[in-house]
Amino acid sequence: MDRLTSMNVFVTVAESGSFAAAAGHLQISPQMVAKHIAMLEKHLGTLLLHRTTRRQSLTDVGRNYFERCKIVLAEVQEADAIALDMQQRPSGTLKVSAPVTFGSFSLAPFVTRYLDRFPETPGRS
């Protein structure tokens, strides 16, 4: 199992208060939630949650791990957002060859709108 996914499941369990609620939120089975938590606990060699038939609570290690997991997952989301944003913005040099009259009358309005939409375009003065 992917550790980041398991960390996300753990954070969801801690925030929602139960495996069933986390399963509903993540759209996976409660058994899969339990497998993710078990994998993390095995990897770390410690219990993250105290479980009873009626409730669960974080252990001391679980509380600290929960706080760090939230930071790690937020950083991953930020990195993904930056990468997506960079893909959606044009970069590099755009060269257009056209006759002067066509460029002056037909292309100029498009270039102006392009530069207004993407003001950070390299080479703009």
Short mmCIF file of C-alpha atoms in Angstrom, two decimals:
data_model
loop_
_atom_site.label_atom_id
_atom_site.label_comp_id
_atom_site.label_asym_id
_atom_site.label_seq_id
_atom_site.Cartn_x
_atom_site.Cartn_y
_atom_site.Cartn_z
CA MET A 1 0.00 0.00 0.00
CA ASP A 2 1.05 3.54 -0.67
CA ARG A 3 2.16 5.23 2.55
CA LEU A 4 0.80 8.67 1.57
CA THR A 5 -2.60 7.12 0.96
CA SER A 6 -2.40 5.35 4.31
CA MET A 7 -1.42 8.62 5.99
CA ASN A 8 -4.44 10.30 4.40
CA VAL A 9 -6.67 7.49 5.67
CA PHE A 10 -5.18 7.84 9.16
CA VAL A 11 -5.77 11.61 9.20
CA THR A 12 -9.35 11.09 8.02
CA VAL A 13 -9.94 8.49 10.75
CA ALA A 14 -8.52 10.80 13.41
CA GLU A 15 -10.61 13.74 12.22
CA SER A 16 -13.85 11.82 11.70
CA GLY A 17 -13.62 9.73 14.86
CA SER A 18 -14.34 6.30 13.39
CA PHE A 19 -13.32 3.84 10.71
CA ALA A 20 -16.88 3.79 9.34
CA ALA A 21 -17.07 7.58 9.01
CA ALA A 22 -13.64 7.72 7.38
CA ALA A 23 -14.62 4.90 5.01
CA GLY A 24 -17.74 6.81 3.97
CA HIS A 25 -15.79 10.00 3.43
CA LEU A 26 -13.05 8.26 1.42
CA GLN A 27 -15.49 5.97 -0.41
CA ILE A 28 -13.67 2.79 0.62
CA SER A 29 -14.72 -0.07 2.89
CA PRO A 30 -14.14 0.03 6.66
CA GLN A 31 -12.01 -3.10 6.20
CA MET A 32 -9.72 -1.21 3.81
CA VAL A 33 -9.47 1.63 6.34
CA ALA A 34 -8.42 -0.94 8.96
CA LYS A 35 -5.80 -2.36 6.58
CA HIS A 36 -4.29 1.09 6.00
CA ILE A 37 -4.09 1.77 9.73
CA ALA A 38 -2.63 -1.69 10.40
CA MET A 39 0.00 -1.13 7.69
CA LEU A 40 1.05 2.18 9.25
CA GLU A 41 1.17 0.71 12.73
CA LYS A 42 3.25 -2.22 11.49
CA HIS A 43 5.59 0.12 9.61
CA LEU A 44 6.03 2.33 12.69
CA GLY A 45 6.12 -0.54 15.16
CA THR A 46 3.59 1.13 17.48
CA LEU A 47 -0.13 1.67 17.98
CA LEU A 48 -1.55 4.91 16.64
CA LEU A 49 -5.09 4.41 17.95
CA HIS A 50 -6.63 3.00 21.13
CA ARG A 51 -9.66 1.01 19.98
CA THR A 52 -12.68 -0.10 21.95
CA THR A 53 -16.01 -1.39 20.71
CA ARG A 54 -17.58 2.03 21.24
CA ARG A 55 -14.86 4.52 20.41
CA GLN A 56 -11.28 5.13 19.46
CA SER A 57 -8.71 7.70 20.49
CA LEU A 58 -5.21 8.63 19.44
CA THR A 59 -2.25 7.34 21.39
CA ASP A 60 0.48 9.82 22.30
CA VAL A 61 2.47 8.63 19.29
CA GLY A 62 -0.69 8.77 17.18
CA ARG A 63 -1.37 12.37 18.21
CA ASN A 64 2.14 13.49 17.19
CA TYR A 65 2.05 11.41 14.01
CA PHE A 66 -1.37 12.92 13.14
CA GLU A 67 -0.02 16.48 13.39
CA ARG A 68 2.98 15.69 11.18
CA CYS A 69 0.85 13.79 8.67
CA LYS A 70 -1.40 16.82 8.23
CA ILE A 71 1.68 18.94 7.42
CA VAL A 72 3.07 16.36 4.98
CA LEU A 73 -0.27 15.95 3.19
CA ALA A 74 -0.73 19.73 2.94
CA GLU A 75 2.75 20.05 1.40
CA VAL A 76 1.95 17.30 -1.12
CA GLN A 77 -1.27 19.10 -2.10
CA GLU A 78 0.65 22.37 -2.49
CA ALA A 79 3.29 20.68 -4.68
CA ASP A 80 0.55 19.17 -6.86
CA ALA A 81 -1.18 22.54 -7.17
CA ILE A 82 2.06 24.26 -8.21
CA ALA A 83 2.77 21.60 -10.84
CA LEU A 84 -0.77 21.84 -12.24
CA ASP A 85 -0.64 25.63 -12.31
CA MET A 86 2.67 25.59 -14.17
CA GLN A 87 1.22 23.25 -16.81
CA GLN A 88 -1.74 25.53 -17.40
CA ARG A 89 0.35 28.64 -18.05
CA PRO A 90 2.24 29.12 -21.28
CA SER A 91 5.99 29.30 -21.05
CA GLY A 92 8.87 29.74 -23.43
CA THR A 93 9.12 31.78 -26.59
CA LEU A 94 6.32 32.03 -29.11
CA LYS A 95 7.47 33.06 -32.57
CA VAL A 96 4.99 34.04 -35.26
CA SER A 97 5.90 34.67 -38.87
CA ALA A 98 3.33 36.61 -40.86
CA PRO A 99 3.17 39.32 -43.47
CA VAL A 100 3.35 42.82 -41.95
CA THR A 101 -0.17 43.83 -42.93
CA PHE A 102 -1.70 40.61 -41.58
CA GLY A 103 0.29 40.99 -38.36
CA SER A 104 -0.70 44.63 -37.93
CA PHE A 105 -4.39 44.23 -38.60
CA SER A 106 -5.26 40.65 -37.67
CA LEU A 107 -2.70 39.39 -35.15
CA ALA A 108 -2.22 42.54 -33.05
CA PRO A 109 -5.55 42.24 -31.19
CA PHE A 110 -4.84 38.58 -30.34
CA VAL A 111 -1.32 39.36 -29.12
CA THR A 112 -2.66 42.20 -26.95
CA ARG A 113 -5.27 39.92 -25.35
CA TYR A 114 -2.65 37.19 -24.84
CA LEU A 115 -0.28 39.60 -23.07
CA ASP A 116 -3.13 40.94 -20.93
CA ARG A 117 -4.09 37.39 -19.92
CA PHE A 118 -0.50 36.30 -19.22
CA PRO A 119 1.39 39.38 -18.05
CA GLU A 120 4.36 37.34 -16.82
CA THR A 121 5.23 36.35 -20.39
CA PRO A 122 9.02 36.43 -20.92
CA GLY A 123 10.34 39.16 -23.16
CA ARG A 124 7.49 41.53 -22.50
CA SER A 125 8.64 45.10 -22.10
#
